[in-house]
Short mmCIF file of C-alpha atoms in Angstrom, two decimals:
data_model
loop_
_atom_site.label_atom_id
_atom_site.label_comp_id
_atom_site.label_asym_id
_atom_site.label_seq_id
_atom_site.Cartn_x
_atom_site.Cartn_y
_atom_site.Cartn_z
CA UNK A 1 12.19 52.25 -96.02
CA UNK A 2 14.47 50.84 -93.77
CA UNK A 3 14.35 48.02 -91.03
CA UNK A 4 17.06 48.14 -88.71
CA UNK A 5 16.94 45.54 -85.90
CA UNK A 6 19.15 45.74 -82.58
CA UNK A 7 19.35 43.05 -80.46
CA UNK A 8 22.16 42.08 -77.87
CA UNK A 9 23.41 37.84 -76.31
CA UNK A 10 22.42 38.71 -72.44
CA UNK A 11 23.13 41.31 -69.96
CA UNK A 12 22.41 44.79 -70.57
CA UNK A 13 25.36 46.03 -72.88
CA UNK A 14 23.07 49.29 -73.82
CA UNK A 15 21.12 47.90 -76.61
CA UNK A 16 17.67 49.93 -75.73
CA UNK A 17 19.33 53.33 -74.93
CA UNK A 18 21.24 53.05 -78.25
CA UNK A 19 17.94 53.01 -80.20
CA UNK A 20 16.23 55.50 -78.41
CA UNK A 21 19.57 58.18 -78.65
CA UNK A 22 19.91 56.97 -82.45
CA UNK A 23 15.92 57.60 -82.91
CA UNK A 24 16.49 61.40 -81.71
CA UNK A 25 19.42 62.10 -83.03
CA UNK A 26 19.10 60.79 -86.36
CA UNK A 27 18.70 63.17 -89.45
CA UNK A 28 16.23 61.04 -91.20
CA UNK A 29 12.64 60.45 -89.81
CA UNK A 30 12.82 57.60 -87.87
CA UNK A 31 10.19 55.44 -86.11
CA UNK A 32 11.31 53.37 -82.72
CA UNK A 33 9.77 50.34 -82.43
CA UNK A 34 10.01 48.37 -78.81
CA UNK A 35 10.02 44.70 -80.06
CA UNK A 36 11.75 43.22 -77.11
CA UNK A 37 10.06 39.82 -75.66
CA UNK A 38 11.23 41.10 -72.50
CA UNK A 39 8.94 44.13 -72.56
CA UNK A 40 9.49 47.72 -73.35
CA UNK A 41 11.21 50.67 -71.38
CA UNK A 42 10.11 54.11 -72.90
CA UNK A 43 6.64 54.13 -70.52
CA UNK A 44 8.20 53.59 -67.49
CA UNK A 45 11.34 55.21 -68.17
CA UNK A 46 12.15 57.79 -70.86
CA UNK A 47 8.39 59.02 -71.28
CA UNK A 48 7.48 58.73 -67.54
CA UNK A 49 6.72 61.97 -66.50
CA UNK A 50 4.08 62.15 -69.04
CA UNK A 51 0.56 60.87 -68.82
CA UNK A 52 0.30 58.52 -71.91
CA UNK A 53 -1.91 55.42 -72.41
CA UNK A 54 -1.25 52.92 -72.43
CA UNK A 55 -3.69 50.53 -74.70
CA UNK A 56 -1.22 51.71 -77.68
CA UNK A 57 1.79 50.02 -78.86
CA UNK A 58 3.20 46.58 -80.28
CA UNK A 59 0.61 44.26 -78.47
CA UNK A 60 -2.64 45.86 -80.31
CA UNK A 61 -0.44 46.36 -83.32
CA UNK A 62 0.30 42.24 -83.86
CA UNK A 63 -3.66 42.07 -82.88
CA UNK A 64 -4.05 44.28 -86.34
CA UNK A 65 -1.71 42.63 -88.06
CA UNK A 66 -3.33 39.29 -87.84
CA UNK A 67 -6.29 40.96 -88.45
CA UNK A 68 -4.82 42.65 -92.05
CA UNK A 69 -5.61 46.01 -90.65
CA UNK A 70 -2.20 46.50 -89.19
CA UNK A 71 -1.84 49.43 -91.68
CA UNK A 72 -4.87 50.97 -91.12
CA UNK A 73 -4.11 51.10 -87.11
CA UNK A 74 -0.60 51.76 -87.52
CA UNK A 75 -1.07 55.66 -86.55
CA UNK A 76 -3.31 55.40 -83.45
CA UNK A 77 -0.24 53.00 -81.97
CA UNK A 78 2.76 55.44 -82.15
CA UNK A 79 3.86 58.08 -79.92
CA UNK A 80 5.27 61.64 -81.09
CA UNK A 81 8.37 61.80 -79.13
CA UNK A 82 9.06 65.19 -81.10
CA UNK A 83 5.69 66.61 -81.16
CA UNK A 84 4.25 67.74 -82.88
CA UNK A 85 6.25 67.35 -86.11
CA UNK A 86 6.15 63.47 -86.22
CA UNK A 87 9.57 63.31 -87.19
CA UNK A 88 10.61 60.76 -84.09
CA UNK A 89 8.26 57.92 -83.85
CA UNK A 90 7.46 55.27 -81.02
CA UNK A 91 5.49 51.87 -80.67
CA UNK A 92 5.53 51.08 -77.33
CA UNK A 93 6.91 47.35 -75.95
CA UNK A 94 4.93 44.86 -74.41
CA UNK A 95 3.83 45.35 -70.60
CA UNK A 96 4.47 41.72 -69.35
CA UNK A 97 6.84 39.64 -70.30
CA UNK A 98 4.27 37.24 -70.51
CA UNK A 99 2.88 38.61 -73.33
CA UNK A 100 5.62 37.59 -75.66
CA UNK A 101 4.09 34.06 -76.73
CA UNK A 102 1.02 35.56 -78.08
CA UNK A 103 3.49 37.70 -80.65
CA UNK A 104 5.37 34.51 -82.22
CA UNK A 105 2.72 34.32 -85.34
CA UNK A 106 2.54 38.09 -85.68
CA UNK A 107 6.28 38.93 -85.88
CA UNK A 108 6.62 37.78 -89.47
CA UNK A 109 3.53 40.67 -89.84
CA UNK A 110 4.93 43.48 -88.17
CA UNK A 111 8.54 42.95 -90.21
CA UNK A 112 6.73 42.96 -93.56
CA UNK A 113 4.81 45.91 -92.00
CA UNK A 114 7.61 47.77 -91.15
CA UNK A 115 9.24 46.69 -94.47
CA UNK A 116 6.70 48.29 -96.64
CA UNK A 117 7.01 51.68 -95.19
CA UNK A 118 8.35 54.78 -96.94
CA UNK A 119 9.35 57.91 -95.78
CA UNK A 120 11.09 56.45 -91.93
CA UNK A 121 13.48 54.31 -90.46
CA UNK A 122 12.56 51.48 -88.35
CA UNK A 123 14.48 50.51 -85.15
CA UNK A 124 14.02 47.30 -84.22
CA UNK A 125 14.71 47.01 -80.35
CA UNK A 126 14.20 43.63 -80.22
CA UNK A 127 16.04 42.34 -77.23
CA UNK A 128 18.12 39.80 -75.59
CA UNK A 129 18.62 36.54 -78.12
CA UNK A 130 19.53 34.76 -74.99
CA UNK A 131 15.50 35.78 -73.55
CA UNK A 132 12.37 33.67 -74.32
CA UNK A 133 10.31 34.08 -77.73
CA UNK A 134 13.27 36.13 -79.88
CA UNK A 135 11.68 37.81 -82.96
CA UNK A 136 13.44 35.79 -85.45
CA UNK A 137 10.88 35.91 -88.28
CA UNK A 138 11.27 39.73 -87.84
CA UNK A 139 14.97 39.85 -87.51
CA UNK A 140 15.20 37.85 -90.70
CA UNK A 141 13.27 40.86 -92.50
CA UNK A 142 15.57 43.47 -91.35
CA UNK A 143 17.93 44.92 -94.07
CA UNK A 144 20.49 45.68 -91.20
CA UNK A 145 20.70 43.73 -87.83
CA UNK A 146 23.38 45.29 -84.92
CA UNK A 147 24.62 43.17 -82.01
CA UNK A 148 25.56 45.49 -79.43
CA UNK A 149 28.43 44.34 -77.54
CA UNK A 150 30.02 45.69 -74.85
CA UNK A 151 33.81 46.36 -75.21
CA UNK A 152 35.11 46.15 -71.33
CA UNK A 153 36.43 42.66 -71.15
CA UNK A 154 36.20 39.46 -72.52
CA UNK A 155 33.93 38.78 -70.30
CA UNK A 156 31.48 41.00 -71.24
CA UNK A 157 32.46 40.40 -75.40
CA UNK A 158 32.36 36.33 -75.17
CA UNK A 159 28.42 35.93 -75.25
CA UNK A 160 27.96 37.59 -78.31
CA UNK A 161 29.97 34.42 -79.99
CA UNK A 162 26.36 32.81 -79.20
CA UNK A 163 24.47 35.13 -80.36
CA UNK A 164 25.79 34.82 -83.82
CA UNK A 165 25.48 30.85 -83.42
CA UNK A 166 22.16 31.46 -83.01
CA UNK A 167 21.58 33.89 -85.61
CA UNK A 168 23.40 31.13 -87.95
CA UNK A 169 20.80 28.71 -87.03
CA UNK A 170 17.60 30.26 -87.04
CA UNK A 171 17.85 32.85 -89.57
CA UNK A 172 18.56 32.19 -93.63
CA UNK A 173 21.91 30.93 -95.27
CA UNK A 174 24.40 33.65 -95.63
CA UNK A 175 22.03 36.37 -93.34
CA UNK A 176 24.98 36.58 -90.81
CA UNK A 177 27.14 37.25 -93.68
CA UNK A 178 25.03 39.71 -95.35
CA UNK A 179 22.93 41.47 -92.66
CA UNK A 180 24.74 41.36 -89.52
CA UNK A 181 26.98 43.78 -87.68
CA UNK A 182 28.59 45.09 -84.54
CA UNK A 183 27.25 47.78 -82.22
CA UNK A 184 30.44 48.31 -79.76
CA UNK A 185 29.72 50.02 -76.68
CA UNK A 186 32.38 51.69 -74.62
CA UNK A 187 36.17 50.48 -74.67
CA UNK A 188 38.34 47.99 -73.69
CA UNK A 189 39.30 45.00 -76.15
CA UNK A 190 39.44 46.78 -79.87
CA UNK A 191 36.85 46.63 -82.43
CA UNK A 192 39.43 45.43 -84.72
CA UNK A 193 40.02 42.42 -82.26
CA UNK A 194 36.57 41.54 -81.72
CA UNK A 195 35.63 42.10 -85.03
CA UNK A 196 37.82 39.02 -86.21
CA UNK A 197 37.08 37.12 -83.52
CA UNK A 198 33.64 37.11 -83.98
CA UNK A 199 33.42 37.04 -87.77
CA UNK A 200 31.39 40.62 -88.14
CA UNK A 201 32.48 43.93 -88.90
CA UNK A 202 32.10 46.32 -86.20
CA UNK A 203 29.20 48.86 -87.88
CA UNK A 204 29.48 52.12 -84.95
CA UNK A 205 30.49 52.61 -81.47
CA UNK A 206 29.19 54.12 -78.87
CA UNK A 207 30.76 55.42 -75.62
CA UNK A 208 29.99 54.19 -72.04
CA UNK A 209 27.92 57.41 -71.11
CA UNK A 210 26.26 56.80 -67.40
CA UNK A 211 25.03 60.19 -67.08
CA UNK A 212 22.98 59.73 -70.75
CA UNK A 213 22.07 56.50 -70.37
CA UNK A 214 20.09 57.31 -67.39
CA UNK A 215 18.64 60.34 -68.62
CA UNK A 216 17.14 58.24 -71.27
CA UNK A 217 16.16 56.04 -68.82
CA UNK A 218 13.58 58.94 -67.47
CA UNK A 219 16.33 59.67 -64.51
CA UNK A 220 16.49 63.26 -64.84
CA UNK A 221 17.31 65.43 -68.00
CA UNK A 222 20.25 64.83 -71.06
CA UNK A 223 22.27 67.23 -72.68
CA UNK A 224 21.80 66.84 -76.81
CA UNK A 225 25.93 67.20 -77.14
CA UNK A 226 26.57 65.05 -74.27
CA UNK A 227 29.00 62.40 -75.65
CA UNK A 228 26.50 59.30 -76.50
CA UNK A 229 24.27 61.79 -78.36
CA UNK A 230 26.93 63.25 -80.64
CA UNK A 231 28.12 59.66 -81.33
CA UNK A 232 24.37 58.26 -82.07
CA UNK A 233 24.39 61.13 -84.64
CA UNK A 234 27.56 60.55 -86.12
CA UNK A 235 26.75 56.56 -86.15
CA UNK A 236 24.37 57.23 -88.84
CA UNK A 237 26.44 57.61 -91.95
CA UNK A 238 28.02 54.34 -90.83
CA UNK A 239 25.07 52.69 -90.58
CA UNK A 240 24.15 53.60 -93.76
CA UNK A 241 27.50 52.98 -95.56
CA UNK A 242 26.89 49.06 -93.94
CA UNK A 243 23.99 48.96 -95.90
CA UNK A 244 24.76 50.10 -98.96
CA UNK A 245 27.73 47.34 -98.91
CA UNK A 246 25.17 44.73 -97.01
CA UNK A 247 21.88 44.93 -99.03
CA UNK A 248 22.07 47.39 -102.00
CA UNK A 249 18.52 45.75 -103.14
CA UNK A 250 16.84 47.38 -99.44
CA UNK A 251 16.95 51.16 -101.37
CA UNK A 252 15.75 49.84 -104.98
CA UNK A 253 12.39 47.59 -103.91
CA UNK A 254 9.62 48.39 -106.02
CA UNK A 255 7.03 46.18 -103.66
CA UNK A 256 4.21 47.59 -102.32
CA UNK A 257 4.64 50.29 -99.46
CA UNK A 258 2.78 52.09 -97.44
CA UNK A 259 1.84 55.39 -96.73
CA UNK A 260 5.00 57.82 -95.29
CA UNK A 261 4.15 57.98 -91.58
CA UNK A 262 2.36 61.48 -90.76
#
């Protein structure tokens, strides 16, 4: 398995619609998992027009995990977004903000949950760093974590330079090194210039796609060649070339896992 975390330093560079387009675009099986402190979008936005409940998702999840039956309730939390061949995953994000302190002792959980998996990739949307509660004992599990930046300006590049502080101080020696890389959204100021700047490699890029972005949003219907999709697909062999260089122990564990997710 594979834990992939993406988080962005404040604003809203397009850190959430890049995991959902990479989660259905994506060749492998992958499983989406809303772990922003902030609170999730796919309810209210991208699977809005369908009646789902809502007493599934990341909040009951953590409630398992510090239970120790986190793998036994794992199922009855997800979402098909592909249905019905369980190929494209969801756990559902918090509801309230407000809900984010009671996840701070089950985020170390739910990474070694998500770490023990076979058979599907985990995205990680885990949020703003700049928000309350960040997910760092979960982060700090991920075999791949992607600071999406956006490209326009320096304006818009310059907070991610905190972001990486922050990931320097709160998560282990040489993580940033190892783990860490850039998710560039739309143009402006090159990868190759940020990239140095900032100290990490630029992973994929994504273009500024309005039209997309709200379609994933739930604000009407996208088109599966429209320009961010064919880029989420094409970002994966990049994605996993990073790891291979990053972590070449994440494909050779031999721990425990669980159960492919059917």
């Amino acid at each position: 398995m594979t834990l992939i975390a993406l988080v962005s330093a404040k604003g809203s560079p397009g850190c959430s619609t890049a995991a959902l387009a990479f989660t259905l675009t994506w060749p492998a099986p992958t499983l989406l998992a809303e772990c922003d402190p902030a609170g999730g979008d796919l309810l209210a936005g991208y699977l809005s027009r369908y009646e789902l409940p809502t007493n599934r998702g990341v909040l009951p999840l953590a409630s398992s995990a510090l239970r120790g039956t986190a793998e036994q309730d794992l199922t009855g939390n997800l979402i098909d977004l592909d249905s019905p061949r369980q190929q494209r995953m969801a756990l559902p994000g918090l509801t309230e903000p407000s809900q984010s302190s009671s996840l701070n002792l089950a985020w170390t959980s739910l990474g070694d949950l998500f770490a023990r998996m076979t058979g599907s990739t985990v995205l990680a949307d885990c949020g703003r760093l700049a928000g309350a509660n960040p997910p760092w004992s979960l982060l700090g599990r991920a075999d791949l974590v992607l600071l999406t930046v956006r490209a326009r300006s320096l304006r818009t590049v310059s907070p991610a330079a905190s972001a990486i502080g922050a990931m320097r101080r709160e998560l282990p020696p040489g993580f940033v090194e190892s783990s860490v890389g850039l998710l560039l959204v739309g143009s402006g100021i090159s990868g190759r210039d940020i990239s140095r700047n900032l100290g990490v490699p630029v992973v994929a890029a994504l273009p500024w796609d309005p039209g997309s972005g709200a379609a994933l949003s739930g604000e009407g219907r996208g088109r599966r060649r429209a320009p961010l999709m064919k880029a989420a697909a094409a970002a994966y062999d990049n994605v996993c070339a990073a790891m291979a260089v990053a972590r070449p122990e994440a494909s050779r564990r031999d721990t425990e896992r669980l159960p492919v997710v059917r």
